[in-house]
Tab-separated table of N, CA and C in Angstrom:
chain	number	residue	atom	x	y	z
A	9	MET	N	-91.556	-42.296	162.206
A	9	MET	CA	-92.268	-42.384	163.479
A	9	MET	C	-92.668	-43.831	163.739
A	10	THR	N	-92.639	-44.200	164.986
A	10	THR	CA	-93.011	-45.567	165.321
A	10	THR	C	-94.517	-45.688	165.443
A	11	ASP	N	-94.996	-46.937	165.341
A	11	ASP	CA	-96.431	-47.184	165.516
A	11	ASP	C	-96.893	-46.754	166.904
A	12	GLU	N	-96.014	-46.955	167.913
A	12	GLU	CA	-96.374	-46.576	169.278
A	12	GLU	C	-96.633	-45.073	169.374
A	13	PHE	N	-95.770	-44.293	168.727
A	13	PHE	CA	-95.956	-42.840	168.734
A	13	PHE	C	-97.244	-42.455	168.026
A	14	LEU	N	-97.507	-43.086	166.886
A	14	LEU	CA	-98.703	-42.765	166.124
A	14	LEU	C	-99.980	-43.130	166.879
A	15	ARG	N	-99.929	-44.166	167.711
A	15	ARG	CA	-101.104	-44.569	168.493
A	15	ARG	C	-101.306	-43.680	169.705
A	16	GLY	N	-100.354	-42.818	170.014
A	16	GLY	CA	-100.499	-41.945	171.163
A	16	GLY	C	-99.891	-42.533	172.421
A	17	ALA	N	-98.648	-42.951	172.333
A	17	ALA	CA	-97.977	-43.547	173.484
A	17	ALA	C	-97.944	-42.591	174.661
A	18	TRP	N	-98.059	-41.317	174.397
A	18	TRP	CA	-98.002	-40.332	175.477
A	18	TRP	C	-99.373	-40.087	176.077
A	19	ALA	N	-100.393	-40.719	175.543
A	19	ALA	CA	-101.752	-40.559	176.083
A	19	ALA	C	-101.868	-41.284	177.413
A	20	ASP	N	-102.834	-40.895	178.186
A	20	ASP	CA	-103.078	-41.490	179.490
A	20	ASP	C	-103.801	-42.819	179.305
A	21	ASP	N	-103.077	-43.909	179.503
A	21	ASP	CA	-103.645	-45.241	179.323
A	21	ASP	C	-103.806	-45.948	180.670
A	22	GLU	N	-104.295	-45.242	181.663
A	22	GLU	CA	-104.489	-45.812	182.997
A	22	GLU	C	-105.542	-46.910	182.948
A	23	PRO	N	-105.324	-47.989	183.697
A	23	PRO	CA	-106.341	-49.045	183.743
A	23	PRO	C	-107.611	-48.554	184.436
A	24	VAL	N	-108.740	-49.015	183.952
A	24	VAL	CA	-110.028	-48.652	184.529
A	24	VAL	C	-110.319	-49.598	185.689
A	25	SER	N	-110.787	-49.039	186.802
A	25	SER	CA	-111.088	-49.831	187.984
A	25	SER	C	-112.395	-50.588	187.796
A	26	ASP	N	-112.497	-51.742	188.425
A	26	ASP	CA	-113.766	-52.460	188.418
A	26	ASP	C	-114.624	-52.058	189.616
A	27	LEU	N	-114.123	-51.115	190.416
A	27	LEU	CA	-114.874	-50.591	191.561
A	27	LEU	C	-115.836	-49.498	191.104
A	28	THR	N	-116.811	-49.218	191.933
A	28	THR	CA	-117.676	-48.059	191.717
A	28	THR	C	-117.182	-46.938	192.621
A	29	LEU	N	-117.662	-45.739	192.374
A	29	LEU	CA	-117.310	-44.620	193.248
A	29	LEU	C	-117.806	-44.893	194.673
A	30	ALA	N	-118.950	-45.545	194.812
A	30	ALA	CA	-119.463	-45.918	196.138
A	30	ALA	C	-118.491	-46.855	196.848
A	31	ASP	N	-117.929	-47.822	196.130
A	31	ASP	CA	-116.950	-48.741	196.711
A	31	ASP	C	-115.717	-47.986	197.204
A	32	VAL	N	-115.237	-47.063	196.383
A	32	VAL	CA	-114.036	-46.297	196.719
A	32	VAL	C	-114.261	-45.476	197.985
A	33	LEU	N	-115.396	-44.778	198.065
A	33	LEU	CA	-115.657	-43.931	199.230
A	33	LEU	C	-115.923	-44.760	200.474
A	34	ALA	N	-116.617	-45.876	200.345
A	34	ALA	CA	-116.853	-46.752	201.498
A	34	ALA	C	-115.528	-47.280	202.043
A	35	ALA	N	-114.615	-47.659	201.167
A	35	ALA	CA	-113.309	-48.130	201.614
A	35	ALA	C	-112.510	-47.007	202.269
A	36	ALA	N	-112.616	-45.795	201.731
A	36	ALA	CA	-111.913	-44.655	202.325
A	36	ALA	C	-112.419	-44.368	203.730
A	37	ALA	N	-113.685	-44.649	203.990
A	37	ALA	CA	-114.286	-44.385	205.300
A	37	ALA	C	-113.948	-45.461	206.329
A	38	ASP	N	-113.549	-46.647	205.862
A	38	ASP	CA	-113.344	-47.790	206.755
A	38	ASP	C	-112.445	-47.516	207.952
A	39	ASP	N	-111.334	-46.854	207.749
A	39	ASP	CA	-110.359	-46.679	208.823
A	39	ASP	C	-110.475	-45.344	209.547
A	40	LEU	N	-111.508	-44.578	209.264
A	40	LEU	CA	-111.663	-43.270	209.895
A	40	LEU	C	-112.608	-43.370	211.089
A	41	ALA	N	-112.261	-42.676	212.157
A	41	ALA	CA	-113.033	-42.753	213.403
A	41	ALA	C	-114.205	-41.781	213.396
A	42	ALA	N	-115.239	-42.172	214.115
A	42	ALA	CA	-116.387	-41.302	214.424
A	42	ALA	C	-117.092	-40.750	213.190
A	43	ILE	N	-117.288	-41.601	212.206
A	43	ILE	CA	-118.032	-41.197	211.013
A	43	ILE	C	-119.463	-41.705	211.141
A	44	THR	N	-120.386	-40.850	210.767
A	44	THR	CA	-121.782	-41.242	210.658
A	44	THR	C	-122.114	-41.337	209.179
A	45	VAL	N	-122.742	-42.424	208.789
A	45	VAL	CA	-123.128	-42.626	207.390
A	45	VAL	C	-124.642	-42.668	207.324
A	46	ASP	N	-125.204	-41.779	206.523
A	46	ASP	CA	-126.648	-41.737	206.302
A	46	ASP	C	-126.904	-42.132	204.854
A	47	ALA	N	-127.345	-43.369	204.662
A	47	ALA	CA	-127.613	-43.870	203.308
A	47	ALA	C	-129.112	-43.991	203.110
A	48	GLY	N	-129.596	-43.317	202.101
A	48	GLY	CA	-131.025	-43.360	201.796
A	48	GLY	C	-131.254	-43.349	200.305
A	49	ASP	N	-132.516	-43.191	199.924
A	49	ASP	CA	-132.875	-43.179	198.510
A	49	ASP	C	-132.212	-42.026	197.752
A	50	ALA	N	-131.979	-40.906	198.436
A	50	ALA	CA	-131.409	-39.738	197.780
A	50	ALA	C	-129.883	-39.804	197.686
A	51	GLY	N	-129.266	-40.804	198.302
A	51	GLY	CA	-127.813	-40.924	198.258
A	51	GLY	C	-127.237	-41.191	199.631
A	52	THR	N	-125.941	-41.015	199.740
A	52	THR	CA	-125.218	-41.270	200.980
A	52	THR	C	-124.509	-40.003	201.421
A	53	THR	N	-124.567	-39.731	202.726
A	53	THR	CA	-123.861	-38.593	203.307
A	53	THR	C	-122.980	-39.104	204.434
A	54	TRP	N	-121.725	-38.690	204.426
A	54	TRP	CA	-120.793	-39.001	205.502
A	54	TRP	C	-120.609	-37.744	206.332
A	55	SER	N	-120.689	-37.899	207.667
A	55	SER	CA	-120.550	-36.775	208.588
A	55	SER	C	-119.567	-37.141	209.692
A	56	ALA	N	-118.962	-36.127	210.252
A	56	ALA	CA	-118.107	-36.272	211.433
A	56	ALA	C	-118.556	-35.209	212.426
A	57	GLY	N	-118.935	-35.641	213.629
A	57	GLY	CA	-119.401	-34.690	214.632
A	57	GLY	C	-120.645	-33.942	214.202
A	58	GLY	N	-121.484	-34.582	213.406
A	58	GLY	CA	-122.703	-33.944	212.939
A	58	GLY	C	-122.508	-33.022	211.749
A	59	ARG	N	-121.292	-32.930	211.265
A	59	ARG	CA	-120.988	-32.035	210.142
A	59	ARG	C	-120.762	-32.853	208.864
A	60	PRO	N	-121.663	-32.724	207.876
A	60	PRO	CA	-121.467	-33.450	206.605
A	60	PRO	C	-120.189	-32.993	205.911
A	61	PHE	N	-119.437	-33.960	205.397
A	61	PHE	CA	-118.209	-33.596	204.687
A	61	PHE	C	-118.114	-34.242	203.306
A	62	ALA	N	-118.946	-35.243	203.032
A	62	ALA	CA	-118.935	-35.881	201.709
A	62	ALA	C	-120.312	-36.468	201.427
A	63	THR	N	-120.679	-36.446	200.162
A	63	THR	CA	-121.947	-37.046	199.744
A	63	THR	C	-121.723	-37.823	198.457
A	64	LEU	N	-122.623	-38.753	198.205
A	64	LEU	CA	-122.598	-39.506	196.956
A	64	LEU	C	-124.023	-39.728	196.502
A	65	THR	N	-124.302	-39.312	195.289
A	65	THR	CA	-125.592	-39.556	194.652
A	65	THR	C	-125.291	-40.192	193.304
A	66	GLY	N	-125.609	-41.471	193.172
A	66	GLY	CA	-125.251	-42.189	191.946
A	66	GLY	C	-123.747	-42.216	191.792
A	67	GLU	N	-123.240	-41.694	190.709
A	67	GLU	CA	-121.795	-41.605	190.473
A	67	GLU	C	-121.324	-40.154	190.557
A	68	TRP	N	-121.970	-39.377	191.419
A	68	TRP	CA	-121.666	-37.955	191.614
A	68	TRP	C	-121.321	-37.767	193.082
A	69	ALA	N	-120.041	-37.501	193.378
A	69	ALA	CA	-119.599	-37.289	194.757
A	69	ALA	C	-119.349	-35.803	194.976
A	70	GLU	N	-119.512	-35.379	196.222
A	70	GLU	CA	-119.218	-34.000	196.590
A	70	GLU	C	-118.445	-34.023	197.904
A	71	PHE	N	-117.438	-33.146	197.989
A	71	PHE	CA	-116.569	-33.087	199.154
A	71	PHE	C	-116.444	-31.648	199.620
A	72	GLN	N	-116.509	-31.420	200.940
A	72	GLN	CA	-116.277	-30.086	201.470
A	72	GLN	C	-114.807	-29.983	201.839
A	73	LEU	N	-114.080	-29.236	201.043
A	73	LEU	CA	-112.628	-29.167	201.161
A	73	LEU	C	-112.167	-27.816	201.679
A	74	ASP	N	-110.964	-27.799	202.212
A	74	ASP	CA	-110.301	-26.550	202.556
A	74	ASP	C	-110.242	-25.701	201.284
A	75	PRO	N	-110.390	-24.386	201.395
A	75	PRO	CA	-110.413	-23.553	200.182
A	75	PRO	C	-109.217	-23.756	199.248
A	76	ALA	N	-108.016	-23.904	199.787
A	76	ALA	CA	-106.837	-24.108	198.931
A	76	ALA	C	-106.920	-25.455	198.214
A	77	VAL	N	-107.367	-26.487	198.905
A	77	VAL	CA	-107.513	-27.809	198.293
A	77	VAL	C	-108.616	-27.765	197.238
A	78	ALA	N	-109.708	-27.065	197.536
A	78	ALA	CA	-110.822	-26.957	196.588
A	78	ALA	C	-110.373	-26.266	195.300
A	79	ARG	N	-109.587	-25.201	195.429
A	79	ARG	CA	-109.099	-24.507	194.228
A	79	ARG	C	-108.249	-25.434	193.369
A	80	ALA	N	-107.393	-26.217	194.004
A	80	ALA	CA	-106.561	-27.166	193.257
A	80	ALA	C	-107.428	-28.266	192.637
A	81	ALA	N	-108.384	-28.762	193.390
A	81	ALA	CA	-109.263	-29.830	192.907
A	81	ALA	C	-110.025	-29.396	191.662
A	82	LEU	N	-110.436	-28.154	191.636
A	82	LEU	CA	-111.228	-27.658	190.508
A	82	LEU	C	-110.426	-27.584	189.208
A	83	ARG	N	-109.105	-27.732	189.305
A	83	ARG	CA	-108.257	-27.736	188.106
A	83	ARG	C	-108.008	-29.152	187.587
A	84	THR	N	-108.672	-30.137	188.165
A	84	THR	CA	-108.460	-31.527	187.750
A	84	THR	C	-109.651	-32.014	186.917
A	85	PRO	N	-109.437	-33.084	186.152
A	85	PRO	CA	-110.532	-33.603	185.315
A	85	PRO	C	-111.747	-34.033	186.135
A	86	ASP	N	-112.910	-33.808	185.573
A	86	ASP	CA	-114.184	-34.286	186.118
A	86	ASP	C	-114.598	-33.634	187.433
A	87	ALA	N	-113.973	-32.529	187.800
A	87	ALA	CA	-114.333	-31.806	189.024
A	87	ALA	C	-114.992	-30.482	188.644
A	88	ALA	N	-115.937	-30.058	189.481
A	88	ALA	CA	-116.658	-28.810	189.232
A	88	ALA	C	-117.100	-28.224	190.564
A	89	THR	N	-117.461	-26.961	190.537
A	89	THR	CA	-118.016	-26.323	191.715
A	89	THR	C	-119.336	-26.997	192.056
A	90	SER	N	-119.534	-27.290	193.317
A	90	SER	CA	-120.762	-27.938	193.764
A	90	SER	C	-121.820	-26.898	194.090
A	91	PRO	N	-123.081	-27.217	193.834
A	91	PRO	CA	-124.154	-26.304	194.219
A	91	PRO	C	-124.351	-26.236	195.739
A	92	ARG	N	-123.641	-27.069	196.493
A	92	ARG	CA	-123.772	-27.065	197.958
A	92	ARG	C	-123.197	-25.813	198.595
A	93	GLY	N	-122.323	-25.117	197.899
A	93	GLY	CA	-121.795	-23.879	198.444
A	93	GLY	C	-120.276	-23.822	198.435
A	94	PRO	N	-119.732	-22.756	199.033
A	94	PRO	CA	-118.285	-22.536	199.036
A	94	PRO	C	-117.531	-23.716	199.671
A	95	GLY	N	-116.435	-24.096	199.022
A	95	GLY	CA	-115.608	-25.168	199.536
A	95	GLY	C	-116.038	-26.551	199.105
A	96	TRP	N	-117.246	-26.674	198.595
A	96	TRP	CA	-117.728	-27.979	198.135
A	96	TRP	C	-117.325	-28.171	196.678
A	97	VAL	N	-116.751	-29.335	196.393
A	97	VAL	CA	-116.333	-29.685	195.042
A	97	VAL	C	-117.090	-30.935	194.613
A	98	ALA	N	-117.659	-30.883	193.417
A	98	ALA	CA	-118.360	-32.033	192.851
A	98	ALA	C	-117.386	-32.820	191.987
A	99	PHE	N	-117.531	-34.141	192.020
A	99	PHE	CA	-116.637	-35.020	191.270
A	99	PHE	C	-117.465	-36.134	190.645
A	100	ALA	N	-117.476	-36.167	189.313
A	100	ALA	CA	-118.210	-37.198	188.576
A	100	ALA	C	-117.294	-37.719	187.483
A	101	PRO	N	-116.429	-38.666	187.836
A	101	PRO	CA	-115.466	-39.139	186.841
A	101	PRO	C	-116.133	-39.871	185.681
A	102	THR	N	-115.738	-39.505	184.471
A	102	THR	CA	-116.277	-40.191	183.297
A	102	THR	C	-115.706	-41.598	183.198
A	103	VAL	N	-114.469	-41.767	183.687
A	103	VAL	CA	-113.815	-43.069	183.757
A	103	VAL	C	-113.197	-43.180	185.145
A	104	LEU	N	-113.461	-44.272	185.827
A	104	LEU	CA	-112.907	-44.467	187.162
A	104	LEU	C	-111.589	-45.239	187.031
A	105	ASP	N	-110.560	-44.500	186.578
A	105	ASP	CA	-109.229	-45.083	186.453
A	105	ASP	C	-108.451	-44.819	187.740
A	106	ASP	N	-107.197	-45.256	187.791
A	106	ASP	CA	-106.409	-45.102	189.014
A	106	ASP	C	-106.293	-43.652	189.488
A	107	PRO	N	-106.024	-42.676	188.605
A	107	PRO	CA	-105.959	-41.296	189.081
A	107	PRO	C	-107.299	-40.797	189.659
A	108	ALA	N	-108.409	-41.203	189.076
A	108	ALA	CA	-109.718	-40.795	189.601
A	108	ALA	C	-109.966	-41.424	190.968
A	109	VAL	N	-109.595	-42.685	191.136
A	109	VAL	CA	-109.730	-43.350	192.433
A	109	VAL	C	-108.870	-42.626	193.469
A	110	ASP	N	-107.639	-42.303	193.092
A	110	ASP	CA	-106.741	-41.593	194.006
A	110	ASP	C	-107.313	-40.246	194.425
A	111	ARG	N	-107.878	-39.506	193.464
A	111	ARG	CA	-108.467	-38.198	193.802
A	111	ARG	C	-109.655	-38.367	194.741
A	112	ALA	N	-110.535	-39.315	194.461
A	112	ALA	CA	-111.709	-39.526	195.308
A	112	ALA	C	-111.296	-39.873	196.735
A	113	GLU	N	-110.328	-40.771	196.881
A	113	GLU	CA	-109.858	-41.150	198.218
A	113	GLU	C	-109.225	-39.965	198.938
A	114	ALA	N	-108.360	-39.253	198.235
A	114	ALA	CA	-107.662	-38.125	198.853
A	114	ALA	C	-108.631	-37.022	199.256
A	115	TRP	N	-109.589	-36.701	198.394
A	115	TRP	CA	-110.539	-35.646	198.720
A	115	TRP	C	-111.461	-36.068	199.860
A	116	PHE	N	-111.845	-37.340	199.896
A	116	PHE	CA	-112.673	-37.842	200.999
A	116	PHE	C	-111.926	-37.676	202.319
A	117	GLN	N	-110.678	-38.107	202.358
A	117	GLN	CA	-109.895	-38.020	203.588
A	117	GLN	C	-109.599	-36.577	203.969
A	118	SER	N	-109.347	-35.738	202.982
A	118	SER	CA	-109.118	-34.323	203.251
A	118	SER	C	-110.369	-33.662	203.822
A	119	ALA	N	-111.524	-33.987	203.264
A	119	ALA	CA	-112.795	-33.439	203.762
A	119	ALA	C	-113.059	-33.916	205.184
A	120	TYR	N	-112.748	-35.177	205.461
A	120	TYR	CA	-112.902	-35.715	206.820
A	120	TYR	C	-112.003	-34.956	207.799
A	121	ARG	N	-110.732	-34.780	207.449
A	121	ARG	CA	-109.814	-34.045	208.340
A	121	ARG	C	-110.318	-32.632	208.597
A	122	ARG	N	-110.811	-31.978	207.558
A	122	ARG	CA	-111.334	-30.615	207.715
A	122	ARG	C	-112.536	-30.622	208.665
A	123	ALA	N	-113.410	-31.593	208.528
A	123	ALA	CA	-114.601	-31.678	209.389
A	123	ALA	C	-114.219	-31.963	210.831
A	124	THR	N	-113.222	-32.806	211.050
A	124	THR	CA	-112.843	-33.137	212.424
A	124	THR	C	-112.056	-32.016	213.076
A	125	VAL	N	-111.261	-31.298	212.319
A	125	VAL	CA	-110.544	-30.148	212.875
A	125	VAL	C	-111.533	-29.056	213.250
A	126	ALA	N	-112.516	-28.827	212.380
A	126	ALA	CA	-113.542	-27.818	212.675
A	126	ALA	C	-114.328	-28.187	213.922
A	127	ARG	N	-114.556	-29.486	214.111
A	127	ARG	CA	-115.302	-29.957	215.272
A	127	ARG	C	-114.519	-29.728	216.555
A	128	GLU	N	-113.173	-29.881	216.487
A	128	GLU	CA	-112.331	-29.727	217.670
A	128	GLU	C	-112.130	-28.277	218.046
A	129	SER	N	-112.321	-27.365	217.102
A	129	SER	CA	-112.104	-25.923	217.361
A	129	SER	C	-113.160	-25.337	218.268
């Protein structure tokens, strides 16, 4: 066996981001229209049309996702059912590597689309 195999070459060696989860979500919000951001001592809430779709408290984000997306999200690392209710997924990555950044961005944008579609209905 090679040294590479013994060290776990098949392990996930994704680079860790120097961004925070707050940085990632703020950047995800930059290009989206009609978002309201409420930042206070208790955290940050993003809303579209008066409907909250994402929150951040410390390094704990929550997203209101379509039920099918939420079910898939709950099968990924660092995701859990949110106490906010059905469709809300909590995300607290232990390491903010590239896959975690990708999930946070995708779930933020998915939650935004869900909120704006609901608003148009």
